Tab-separated table of C-alpha atoms and ligand atoms in Angstrom:
chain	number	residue	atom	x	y	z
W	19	UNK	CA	13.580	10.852	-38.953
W	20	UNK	CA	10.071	11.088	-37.798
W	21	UNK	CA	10.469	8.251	-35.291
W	22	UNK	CA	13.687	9.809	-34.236
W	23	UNK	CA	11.829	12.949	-33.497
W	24	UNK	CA	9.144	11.165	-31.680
W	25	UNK	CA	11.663	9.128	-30.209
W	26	UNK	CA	13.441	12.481	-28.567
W	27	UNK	CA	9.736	13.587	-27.778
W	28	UNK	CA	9.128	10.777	-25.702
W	29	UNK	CA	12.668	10.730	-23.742
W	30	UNK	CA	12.395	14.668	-23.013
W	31	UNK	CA	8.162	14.014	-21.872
W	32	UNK	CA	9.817	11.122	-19.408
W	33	UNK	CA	12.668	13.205	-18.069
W	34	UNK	CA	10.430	15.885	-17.225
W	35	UNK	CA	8.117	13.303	-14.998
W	36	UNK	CA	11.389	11.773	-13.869
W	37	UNK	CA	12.624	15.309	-12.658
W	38	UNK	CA	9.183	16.352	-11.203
W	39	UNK	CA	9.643	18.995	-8.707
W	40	UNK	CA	7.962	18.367	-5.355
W	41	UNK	CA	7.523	21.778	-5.367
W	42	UNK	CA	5.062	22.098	-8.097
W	43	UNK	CA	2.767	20.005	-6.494
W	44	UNK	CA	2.842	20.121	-2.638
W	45	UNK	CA	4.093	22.037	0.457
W	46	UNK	CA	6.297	21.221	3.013
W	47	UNK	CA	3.036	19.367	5.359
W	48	UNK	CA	2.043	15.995	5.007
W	49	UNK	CA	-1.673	14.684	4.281
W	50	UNK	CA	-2.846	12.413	6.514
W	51	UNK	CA	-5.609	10.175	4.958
W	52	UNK	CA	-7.509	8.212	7.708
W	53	UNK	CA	-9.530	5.171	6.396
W	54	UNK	CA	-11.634	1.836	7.394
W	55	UNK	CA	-10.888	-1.256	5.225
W	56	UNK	CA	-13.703	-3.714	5.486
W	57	UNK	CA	-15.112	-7.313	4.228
W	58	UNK	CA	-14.408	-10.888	4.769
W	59	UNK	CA	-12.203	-13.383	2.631
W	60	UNK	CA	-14.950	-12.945	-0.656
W	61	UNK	CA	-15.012	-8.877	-0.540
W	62	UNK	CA	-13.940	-5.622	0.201
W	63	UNK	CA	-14.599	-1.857	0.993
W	64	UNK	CA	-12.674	0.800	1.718
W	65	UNK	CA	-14.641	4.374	2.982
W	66	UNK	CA	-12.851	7.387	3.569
W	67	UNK	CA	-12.831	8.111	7.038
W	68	UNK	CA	-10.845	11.430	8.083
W	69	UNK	CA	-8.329	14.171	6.381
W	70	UNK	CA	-5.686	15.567	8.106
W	71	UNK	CA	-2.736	18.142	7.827
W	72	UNK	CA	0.353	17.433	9.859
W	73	UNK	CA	2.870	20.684	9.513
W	74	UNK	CA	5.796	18.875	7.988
W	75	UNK	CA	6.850	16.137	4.773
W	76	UNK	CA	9.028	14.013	6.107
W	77	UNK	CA	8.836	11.154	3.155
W	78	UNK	CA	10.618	11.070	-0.419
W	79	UNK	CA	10.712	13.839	-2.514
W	80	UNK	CA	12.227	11.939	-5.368
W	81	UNK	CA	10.737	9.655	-7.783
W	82	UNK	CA	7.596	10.640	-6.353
W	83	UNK	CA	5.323	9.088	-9.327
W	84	UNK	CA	7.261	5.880	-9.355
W	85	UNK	CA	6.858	2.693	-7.120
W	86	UNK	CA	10.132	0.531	-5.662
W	87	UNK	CA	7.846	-2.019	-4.674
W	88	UNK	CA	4.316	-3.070	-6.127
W	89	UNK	CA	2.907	-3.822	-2.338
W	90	UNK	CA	-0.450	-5.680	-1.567
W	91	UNK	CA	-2.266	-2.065	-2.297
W	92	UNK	CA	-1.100	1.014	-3.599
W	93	UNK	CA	-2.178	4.776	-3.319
W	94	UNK	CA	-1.840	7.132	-6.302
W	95	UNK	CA	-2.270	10.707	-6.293
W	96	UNK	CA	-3.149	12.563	-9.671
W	97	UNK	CA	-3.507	16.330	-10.121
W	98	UNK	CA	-6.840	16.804	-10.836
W	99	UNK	CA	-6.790	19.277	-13.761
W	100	UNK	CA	-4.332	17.795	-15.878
W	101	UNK	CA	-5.188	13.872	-14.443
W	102	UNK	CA	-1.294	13.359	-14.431
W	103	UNK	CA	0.363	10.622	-11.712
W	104	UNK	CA	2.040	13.376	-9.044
W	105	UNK	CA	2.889	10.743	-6.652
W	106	UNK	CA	2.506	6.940	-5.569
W	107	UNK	CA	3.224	4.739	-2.741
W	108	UNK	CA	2.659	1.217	-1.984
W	109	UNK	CA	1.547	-0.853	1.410
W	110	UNK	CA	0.330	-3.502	3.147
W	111	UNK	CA	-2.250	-4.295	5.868
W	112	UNK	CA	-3.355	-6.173	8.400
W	113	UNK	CA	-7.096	-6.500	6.817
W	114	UNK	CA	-5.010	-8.550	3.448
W	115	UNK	CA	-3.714	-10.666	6.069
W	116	UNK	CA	-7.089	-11.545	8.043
W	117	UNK	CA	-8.563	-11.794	4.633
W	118	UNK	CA	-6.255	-15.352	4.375
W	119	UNK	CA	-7.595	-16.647	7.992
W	120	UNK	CA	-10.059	-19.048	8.330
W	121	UNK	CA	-12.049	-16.036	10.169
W	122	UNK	CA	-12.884	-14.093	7.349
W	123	UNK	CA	-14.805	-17.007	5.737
W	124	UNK	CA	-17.238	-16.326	8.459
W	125	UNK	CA	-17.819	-13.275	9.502
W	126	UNK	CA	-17.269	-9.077	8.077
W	127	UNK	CA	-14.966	-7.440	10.222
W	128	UNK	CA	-13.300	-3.663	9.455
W	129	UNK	CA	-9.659	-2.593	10.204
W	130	UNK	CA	-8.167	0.751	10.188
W	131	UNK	CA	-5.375	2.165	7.506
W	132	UNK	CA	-3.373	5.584	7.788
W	133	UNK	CA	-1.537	7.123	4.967
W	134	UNK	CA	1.150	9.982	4.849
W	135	UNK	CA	1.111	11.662	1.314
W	136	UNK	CA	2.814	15.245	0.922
W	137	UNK	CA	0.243	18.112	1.162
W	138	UNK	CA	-1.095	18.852	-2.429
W	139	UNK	CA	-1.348	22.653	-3.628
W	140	UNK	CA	-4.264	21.979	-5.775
W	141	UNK	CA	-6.949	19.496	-6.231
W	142	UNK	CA	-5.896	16.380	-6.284
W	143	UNK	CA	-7.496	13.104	-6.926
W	144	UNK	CA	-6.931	10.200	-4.773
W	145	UNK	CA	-7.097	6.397	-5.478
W	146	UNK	CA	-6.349	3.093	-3.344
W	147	UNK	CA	-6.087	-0.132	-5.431
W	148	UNK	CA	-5.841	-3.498	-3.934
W	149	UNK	CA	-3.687	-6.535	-5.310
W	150	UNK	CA	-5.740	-9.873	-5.641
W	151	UNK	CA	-4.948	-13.568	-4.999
W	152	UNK	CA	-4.226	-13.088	-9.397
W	153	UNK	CA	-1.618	-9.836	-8.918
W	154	UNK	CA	-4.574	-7.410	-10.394
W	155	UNK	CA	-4.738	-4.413	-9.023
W	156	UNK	CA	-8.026	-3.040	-8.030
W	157	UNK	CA	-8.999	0.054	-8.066
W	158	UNK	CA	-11.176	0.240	-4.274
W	159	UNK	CA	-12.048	3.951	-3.836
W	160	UNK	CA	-10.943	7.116	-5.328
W	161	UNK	CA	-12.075	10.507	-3.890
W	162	UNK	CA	-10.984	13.993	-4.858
W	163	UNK	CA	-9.178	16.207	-2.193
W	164	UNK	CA	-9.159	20.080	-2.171
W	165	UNK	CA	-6.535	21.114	-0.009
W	166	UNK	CA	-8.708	24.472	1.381
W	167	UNK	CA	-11.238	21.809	2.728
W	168	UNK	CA	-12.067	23.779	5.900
W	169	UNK	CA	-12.739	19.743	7.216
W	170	UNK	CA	-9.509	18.910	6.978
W	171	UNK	CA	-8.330	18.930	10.616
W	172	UNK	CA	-4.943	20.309	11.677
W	173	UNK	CA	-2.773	18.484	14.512
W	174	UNK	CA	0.424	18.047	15.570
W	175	UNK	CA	0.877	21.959	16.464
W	176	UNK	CA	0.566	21.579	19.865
W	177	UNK	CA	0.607	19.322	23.764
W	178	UNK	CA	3.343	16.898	21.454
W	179	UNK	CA	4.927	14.193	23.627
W	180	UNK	CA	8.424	14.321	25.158
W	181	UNK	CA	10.871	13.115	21.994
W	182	UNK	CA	14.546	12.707	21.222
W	183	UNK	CA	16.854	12.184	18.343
W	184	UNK	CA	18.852	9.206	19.057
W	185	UNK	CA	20.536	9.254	15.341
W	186	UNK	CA	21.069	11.655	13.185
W	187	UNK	CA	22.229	11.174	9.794
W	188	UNK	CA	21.172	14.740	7.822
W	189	UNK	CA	18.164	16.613	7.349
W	190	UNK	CA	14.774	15.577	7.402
W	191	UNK	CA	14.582	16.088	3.691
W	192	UNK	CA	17.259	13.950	2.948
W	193	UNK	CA	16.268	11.078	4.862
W	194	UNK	CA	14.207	8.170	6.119
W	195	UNK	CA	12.789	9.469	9.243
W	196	UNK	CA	11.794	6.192	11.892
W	197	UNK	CA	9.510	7.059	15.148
W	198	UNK	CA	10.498	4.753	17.765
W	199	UNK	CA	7.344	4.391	19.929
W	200	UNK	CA	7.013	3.149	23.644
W	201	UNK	CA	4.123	0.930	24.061
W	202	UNK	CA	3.015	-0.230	27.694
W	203	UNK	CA	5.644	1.962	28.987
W	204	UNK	CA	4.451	3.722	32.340
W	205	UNK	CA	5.658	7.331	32.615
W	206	UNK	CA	8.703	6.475	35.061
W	207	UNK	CA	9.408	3.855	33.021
W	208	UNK	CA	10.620	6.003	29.825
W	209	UNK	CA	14.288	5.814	30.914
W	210	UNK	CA	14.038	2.057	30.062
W	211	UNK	CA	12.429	2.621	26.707
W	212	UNK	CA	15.120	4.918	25.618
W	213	UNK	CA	17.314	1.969	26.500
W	214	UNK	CA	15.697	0.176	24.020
W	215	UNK	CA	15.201	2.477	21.614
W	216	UNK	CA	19.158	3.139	21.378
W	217	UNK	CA	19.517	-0.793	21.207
W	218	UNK	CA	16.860	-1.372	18.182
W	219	UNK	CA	18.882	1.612	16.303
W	220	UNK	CA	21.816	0.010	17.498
W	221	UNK	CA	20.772	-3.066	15.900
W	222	UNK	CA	19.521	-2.721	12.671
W	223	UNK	CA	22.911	-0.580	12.213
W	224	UNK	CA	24.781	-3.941	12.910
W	225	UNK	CA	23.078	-4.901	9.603
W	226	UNK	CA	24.534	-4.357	6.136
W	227	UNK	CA	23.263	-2.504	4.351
W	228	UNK	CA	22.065	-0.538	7.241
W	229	UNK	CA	25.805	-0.142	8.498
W	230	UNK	CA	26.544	1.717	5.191
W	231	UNK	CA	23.838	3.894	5.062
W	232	UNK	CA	24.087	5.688	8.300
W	233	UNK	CA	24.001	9.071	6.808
W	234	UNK	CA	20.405	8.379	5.112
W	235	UNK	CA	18.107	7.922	8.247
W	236	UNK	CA	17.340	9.488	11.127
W	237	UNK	CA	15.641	7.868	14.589
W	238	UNK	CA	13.658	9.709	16.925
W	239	UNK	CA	12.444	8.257	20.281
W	240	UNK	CA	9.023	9.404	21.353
W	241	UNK	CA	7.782	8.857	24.923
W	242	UNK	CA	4.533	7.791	24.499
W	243	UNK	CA	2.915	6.388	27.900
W	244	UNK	CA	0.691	4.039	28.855
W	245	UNK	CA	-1.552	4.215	31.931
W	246	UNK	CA	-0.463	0.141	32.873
W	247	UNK	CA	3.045	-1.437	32.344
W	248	UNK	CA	3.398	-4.253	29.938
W	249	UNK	CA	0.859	-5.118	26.759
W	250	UNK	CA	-2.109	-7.541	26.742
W	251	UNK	CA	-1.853	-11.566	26.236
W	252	UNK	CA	-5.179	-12.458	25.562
W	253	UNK	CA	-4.471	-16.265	26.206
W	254	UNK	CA	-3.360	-15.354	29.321
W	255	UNK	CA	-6.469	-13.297	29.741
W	256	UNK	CA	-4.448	-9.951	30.485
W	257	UNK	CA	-5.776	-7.024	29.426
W	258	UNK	CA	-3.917	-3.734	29.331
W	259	UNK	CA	-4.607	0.012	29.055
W	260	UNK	CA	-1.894	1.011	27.034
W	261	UNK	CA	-0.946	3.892	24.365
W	262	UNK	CA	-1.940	1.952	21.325
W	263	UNK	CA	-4.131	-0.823	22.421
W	264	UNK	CA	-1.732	-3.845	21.136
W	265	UNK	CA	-2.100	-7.320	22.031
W	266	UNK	CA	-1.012	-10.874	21.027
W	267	UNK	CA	-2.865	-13.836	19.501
W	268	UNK	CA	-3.205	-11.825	16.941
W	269	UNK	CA	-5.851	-14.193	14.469
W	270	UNK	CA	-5.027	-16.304	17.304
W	271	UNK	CA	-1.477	-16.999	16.876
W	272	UNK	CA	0.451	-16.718	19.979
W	273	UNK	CA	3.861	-14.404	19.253
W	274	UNK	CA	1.635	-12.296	16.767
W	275	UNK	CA	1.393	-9.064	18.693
W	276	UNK	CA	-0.257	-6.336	16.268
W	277	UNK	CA	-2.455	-3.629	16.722
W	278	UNK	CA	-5.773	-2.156	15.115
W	279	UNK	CA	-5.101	1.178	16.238
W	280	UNK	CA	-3.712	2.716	14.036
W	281	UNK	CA	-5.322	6.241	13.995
W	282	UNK	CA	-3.867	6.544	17.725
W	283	UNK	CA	-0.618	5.690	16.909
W	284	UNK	CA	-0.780	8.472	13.891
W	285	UNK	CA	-1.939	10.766	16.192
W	286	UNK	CA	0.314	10.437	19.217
W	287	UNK	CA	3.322	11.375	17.142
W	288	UNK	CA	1.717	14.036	14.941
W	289	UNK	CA	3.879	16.819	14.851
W	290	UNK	CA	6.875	14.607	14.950
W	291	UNK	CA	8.844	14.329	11.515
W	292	UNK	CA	8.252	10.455	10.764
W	293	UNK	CA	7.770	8.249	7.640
W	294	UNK	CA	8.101	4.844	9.041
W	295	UNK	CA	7.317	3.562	12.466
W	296	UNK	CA	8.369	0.893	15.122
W	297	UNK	CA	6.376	0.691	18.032
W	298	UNK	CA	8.838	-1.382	21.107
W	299	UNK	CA	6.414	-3.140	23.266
W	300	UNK	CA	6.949	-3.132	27.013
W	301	UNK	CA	6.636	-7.160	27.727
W	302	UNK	CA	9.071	-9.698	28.026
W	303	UNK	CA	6.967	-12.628	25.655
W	304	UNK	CA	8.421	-13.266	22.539
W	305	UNK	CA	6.566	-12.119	19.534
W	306	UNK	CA	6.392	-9.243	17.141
W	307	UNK	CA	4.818	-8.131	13.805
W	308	UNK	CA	5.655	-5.911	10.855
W	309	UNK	CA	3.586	-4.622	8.049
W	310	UNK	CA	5.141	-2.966	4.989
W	311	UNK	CA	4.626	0.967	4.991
W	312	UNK	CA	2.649	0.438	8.541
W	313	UNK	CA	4.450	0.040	11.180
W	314	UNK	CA	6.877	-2.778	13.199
W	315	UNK	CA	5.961	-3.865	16.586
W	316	UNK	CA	8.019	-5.702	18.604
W	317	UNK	CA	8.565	-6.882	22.101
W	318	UNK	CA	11.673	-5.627	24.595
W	319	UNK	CA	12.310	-7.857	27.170
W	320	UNK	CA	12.519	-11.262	25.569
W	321	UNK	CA	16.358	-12.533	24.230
W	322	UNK	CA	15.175	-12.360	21.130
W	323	UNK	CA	14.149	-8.510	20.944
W	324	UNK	CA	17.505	-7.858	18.986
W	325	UNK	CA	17.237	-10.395	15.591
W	326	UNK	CA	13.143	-9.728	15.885
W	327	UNK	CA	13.293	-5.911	16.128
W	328	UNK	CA	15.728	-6.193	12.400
W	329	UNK	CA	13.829	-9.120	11.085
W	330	UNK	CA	9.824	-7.089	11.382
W	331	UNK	CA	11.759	-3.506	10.041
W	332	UNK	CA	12.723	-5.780	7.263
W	333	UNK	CA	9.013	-6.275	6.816
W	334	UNK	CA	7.498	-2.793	7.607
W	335	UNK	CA	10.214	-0.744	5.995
W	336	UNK	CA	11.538	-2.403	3.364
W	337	UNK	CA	8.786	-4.747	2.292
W	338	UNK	CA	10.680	-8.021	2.409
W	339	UNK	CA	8.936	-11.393	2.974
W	340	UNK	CA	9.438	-13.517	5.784
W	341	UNK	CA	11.848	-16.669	4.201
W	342	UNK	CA	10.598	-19.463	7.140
W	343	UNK	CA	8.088	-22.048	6.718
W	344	UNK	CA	6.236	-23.706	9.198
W	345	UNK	CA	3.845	-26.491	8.181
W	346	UNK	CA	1.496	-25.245	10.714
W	347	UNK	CA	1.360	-21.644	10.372
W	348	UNK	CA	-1.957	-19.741	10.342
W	349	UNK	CA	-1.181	-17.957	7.396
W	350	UNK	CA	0.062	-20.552	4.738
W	351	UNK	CA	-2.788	-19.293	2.024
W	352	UNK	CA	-0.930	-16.079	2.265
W	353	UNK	CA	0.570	-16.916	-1.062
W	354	UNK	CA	-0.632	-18.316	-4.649
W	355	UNK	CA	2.180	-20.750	-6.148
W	356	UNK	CA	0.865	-19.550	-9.369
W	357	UNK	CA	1.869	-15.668	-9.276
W	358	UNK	CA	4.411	-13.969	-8.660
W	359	UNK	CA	4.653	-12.373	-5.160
W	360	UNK	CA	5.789	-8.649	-5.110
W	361	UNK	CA	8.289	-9.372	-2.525
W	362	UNK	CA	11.508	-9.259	-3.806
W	363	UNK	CA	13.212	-11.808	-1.894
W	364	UNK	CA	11.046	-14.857	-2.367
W	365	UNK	CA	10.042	-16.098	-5.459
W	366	UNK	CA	7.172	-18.681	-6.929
W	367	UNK	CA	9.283	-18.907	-9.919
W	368	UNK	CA	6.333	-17.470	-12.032
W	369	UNK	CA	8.223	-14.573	-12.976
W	370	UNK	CA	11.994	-15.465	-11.649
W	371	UNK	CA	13.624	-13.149	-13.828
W	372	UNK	CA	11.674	-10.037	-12.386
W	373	UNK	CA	13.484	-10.743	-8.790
W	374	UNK	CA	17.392	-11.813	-8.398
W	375	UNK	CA	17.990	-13.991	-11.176
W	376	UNK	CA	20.907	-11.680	-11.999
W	377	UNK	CA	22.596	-12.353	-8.754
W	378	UNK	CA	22.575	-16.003	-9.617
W	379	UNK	CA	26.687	-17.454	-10.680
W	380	UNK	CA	26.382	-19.041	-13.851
W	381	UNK	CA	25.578	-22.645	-13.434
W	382	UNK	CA	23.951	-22.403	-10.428
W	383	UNK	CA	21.217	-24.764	-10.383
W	384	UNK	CA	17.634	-23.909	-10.052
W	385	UNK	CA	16.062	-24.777	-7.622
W	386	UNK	CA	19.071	-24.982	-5.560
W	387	UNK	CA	19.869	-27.868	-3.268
W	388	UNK	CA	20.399	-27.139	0.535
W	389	UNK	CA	23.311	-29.479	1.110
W	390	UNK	CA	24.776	-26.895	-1.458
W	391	UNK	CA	24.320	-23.855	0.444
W	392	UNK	CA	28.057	-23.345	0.812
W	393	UNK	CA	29.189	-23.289	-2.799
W	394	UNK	CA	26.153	-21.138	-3.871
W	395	UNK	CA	25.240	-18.425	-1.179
W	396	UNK	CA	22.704	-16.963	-3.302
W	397	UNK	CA	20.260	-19.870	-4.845
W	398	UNK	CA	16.773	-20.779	-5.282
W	399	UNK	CA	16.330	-22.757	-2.357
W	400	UNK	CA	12.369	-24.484	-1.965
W	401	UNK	CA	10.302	-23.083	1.069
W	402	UNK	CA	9.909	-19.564	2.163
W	403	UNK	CA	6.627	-17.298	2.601
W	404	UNK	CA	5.257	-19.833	4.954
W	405	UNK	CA	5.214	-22.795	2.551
W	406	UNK	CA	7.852	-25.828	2.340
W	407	UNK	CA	6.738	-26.016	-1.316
W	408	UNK	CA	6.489	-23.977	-4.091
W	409	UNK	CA	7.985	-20.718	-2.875
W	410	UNK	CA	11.400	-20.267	-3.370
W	411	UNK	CA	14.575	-18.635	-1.268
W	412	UNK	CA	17.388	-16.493	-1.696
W	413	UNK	CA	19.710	-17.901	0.598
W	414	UNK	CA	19.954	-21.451	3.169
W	415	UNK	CA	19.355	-18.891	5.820
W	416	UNK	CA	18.979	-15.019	6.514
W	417	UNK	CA	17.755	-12.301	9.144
W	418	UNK	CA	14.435	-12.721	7.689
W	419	UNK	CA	14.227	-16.583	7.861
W	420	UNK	CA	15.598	-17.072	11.579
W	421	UNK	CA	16.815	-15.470	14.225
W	422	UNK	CA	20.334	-17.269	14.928
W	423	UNK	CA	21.455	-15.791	11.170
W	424	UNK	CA	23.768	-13.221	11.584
W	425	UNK	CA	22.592	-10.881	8.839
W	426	UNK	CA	20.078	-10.814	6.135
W	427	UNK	CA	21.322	-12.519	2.624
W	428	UNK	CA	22.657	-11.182	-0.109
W	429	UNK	CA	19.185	-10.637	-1.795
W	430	UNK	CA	17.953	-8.672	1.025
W	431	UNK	CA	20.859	-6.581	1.490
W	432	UNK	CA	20.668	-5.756	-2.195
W	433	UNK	CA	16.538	-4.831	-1.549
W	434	UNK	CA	17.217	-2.638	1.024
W	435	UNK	CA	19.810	-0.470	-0.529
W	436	UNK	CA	17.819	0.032	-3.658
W	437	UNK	CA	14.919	1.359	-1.513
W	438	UNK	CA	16.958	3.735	0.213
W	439	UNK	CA	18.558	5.121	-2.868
W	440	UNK	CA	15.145	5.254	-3.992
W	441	UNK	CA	13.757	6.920	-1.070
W	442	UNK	CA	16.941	9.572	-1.003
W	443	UNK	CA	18.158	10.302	-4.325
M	22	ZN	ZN1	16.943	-12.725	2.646
């Protein structure tokens, strides 16, 4: 009876986290934390650069101590009186990623990261952790913020750039709000970019399980300008003044267009009710980039804007891995073959049964041969994350392996809705 008592005990304590209000905890603004990652392939530090307060939320307000995905780092918030978890989120950056190149066994170099957490009503203490090549989390800084910090600077209340809502599917607090950006976009040029904007919404809507889940996000087009048309290609030796400094050869690969901006991007759109962001860049070479809880950047012109612009909001929004494999690609350390990668949709087979093992028809044989594709559309098929061994596949192909696929694979689609449900119920 005691056990069953203590059994109840624990249930009701869980429910009660489960059913945290966001109310209890935070207003209707969002935090904006501003910091510099640094190090090299061996180390690294991350510093607290700026706090500030943006006048609206528009993230989750459910399951807000809880993580969908683990990420390569993750930011908690804990209330600092009673040291309880009030909320959590998970990301990746383009520091991890440098950390892999051959680069960072030479030389320090710092990158900056910008997080949106809801505005807390009380003192509230803040950690980042960082995943390592083992799966550890980290713990890399952890600061306490008091919300009536006279420091913490206010923006997005005024001179906000020309925006509109090209989708609507409810209210801001019921949804996954997406800034579409214009990057290298002149200001007579912004009829164009809401072209494009229209056509990436378009697109990713032409995916399932997008298609289903109209009425759960809403896109906003923002006109930010650039003083040139068109982004830089260093190779090319073209350098552009643009809104948010991008460029490709990104760790010198050619279609990697990224940029280090970040705080500029953040604060173009302050003011603007946005939780994820894809930035459309203004240039007809093919490349593009995506980072999980960062942002998607992608170019407009080329033929292959329409697959790319799905394929890097598969990476930035919903934290899927890319399923190709080159045996030349600059990032093949990305991944250890012995752990577990927290993306669900490849696998090292470490931990197979945390990722879509249940998805698998019984008798299907693992690994899965490709000349079998057609009797087993989901599998375990060898290469993906970059490596042609060692790192398994969902499916023969998908929107995040090429671009000729017509939609992503079963796996995917099943990743995708679980984060919205998570993000909106
Ligand atoms: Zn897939």
């Amino acid at each position: 009876m005691k056990y069953f008592l203590l059994a109840i005990a624990v249930f009701l304590f869980s429910a009660e986290i489960q059913a945290q209000n966001f109310d209890n905890y935070f207003i209707d603004n969002a935090l904006r934390i501003d910091y510099v990652f640094s190090g090299d392939a061996a180390s690294q530090t991350v510093s607290l650069d700026q706090l500030n307060q943006l006048p609206q939320w528009a993230g989750r307000r459910s399951n807000l101590s809880q993580l969908q995905w683990k990420g390569n780092g993750q930011i908690k918030i804990s209330d600092e009186k009673s040291g309880e978890c009030i909320y959590m989120d998970a990301f990746s950056t383009l520091f991890s990623e440098w950390q892999t190149t051959p680069e960072a066994g030479n030389v320090r170099k710092s990158f900056e990261n910008t997080f949106l957490v809801p505005f807390p009503k009380g003192k509230v203490i803040i950690e980042i952790s960082l995943r390592d090549k083992t799966g550890k989390y980290t713990s890399a800084i952890k600061h306490v913020v008091d919300p009536n910090d006279i420091l913490i600077k206010k923006k997005g209340l005024k001179n906000l750039p020309a925006y509109t809502l090209i989708h609507q599917g409810g209210e801001v607090s019921k949804c996954v709000n997406v800034a579409i950006l214009a990057e290298g976009f002149k200001a007579d040029e912004m009829g164009k970019f809401r072209e494009y904007a229209k056509i990436a919404c378009k697109q990713i809507f032409n995916h399932t399980p997008f298609n289903n889940l109209k009425d759960k996000f809403n896109f906003y087009a923002i006109e930010t300008v650039s003083e040139d048309s068109g982004v830089s290609v260093p190779r090319e030796g073209k350098w552009n003044s643009t809104a948010f400094h991008s460029h490709f050869d990104t760790f010198y690969s050619d279609r990697y267009l990224t940029t280090t901006h970040v705080k500029d991007i953040h604060d173009a759109i302050a003011g603007i009710p946005y939780a994820h962001i894809i930035i459309l860049a203004n240039t007809d070479v093919y490349g593009g980039g995506g980072i999980f809880n960062s942002y998607t950047l992608t170019t407009t012109g080329h033929e292959g804007f329409k697959p790319v612009v799905v394929h890097e909001f598969g990476h930035s929004f919903a934290g899927l891995a890319d399923e190709y494999f080159y045996e030349s690609d600059v990032l093949d350390n990305t991944y250890s073959h012995d752990v577990e990668p927290w993306e669900f949709n490849i696998t090292t087979l470490v931990d197979f049964s945390s990722k879509w093992e249940k998805m698998l028809k019984a008798g299907t044989p693992v690994p899965t041969d490709v000349k079998k594709g057609d009797k087993y559309k989901v599998g375990v098929y060898e290469g993906a994350g970059y490596s042609a061994k060692g790192i398994y596949r969902p499916a023969v192909d998908c929107r995040m392996k090429t671009n000729t696929c017509k939609d992503f694979c079963p796996v995917c689609q099943n990743a995708i809705e679980q984060l919205v449900k998570f993000y909106t119920e």
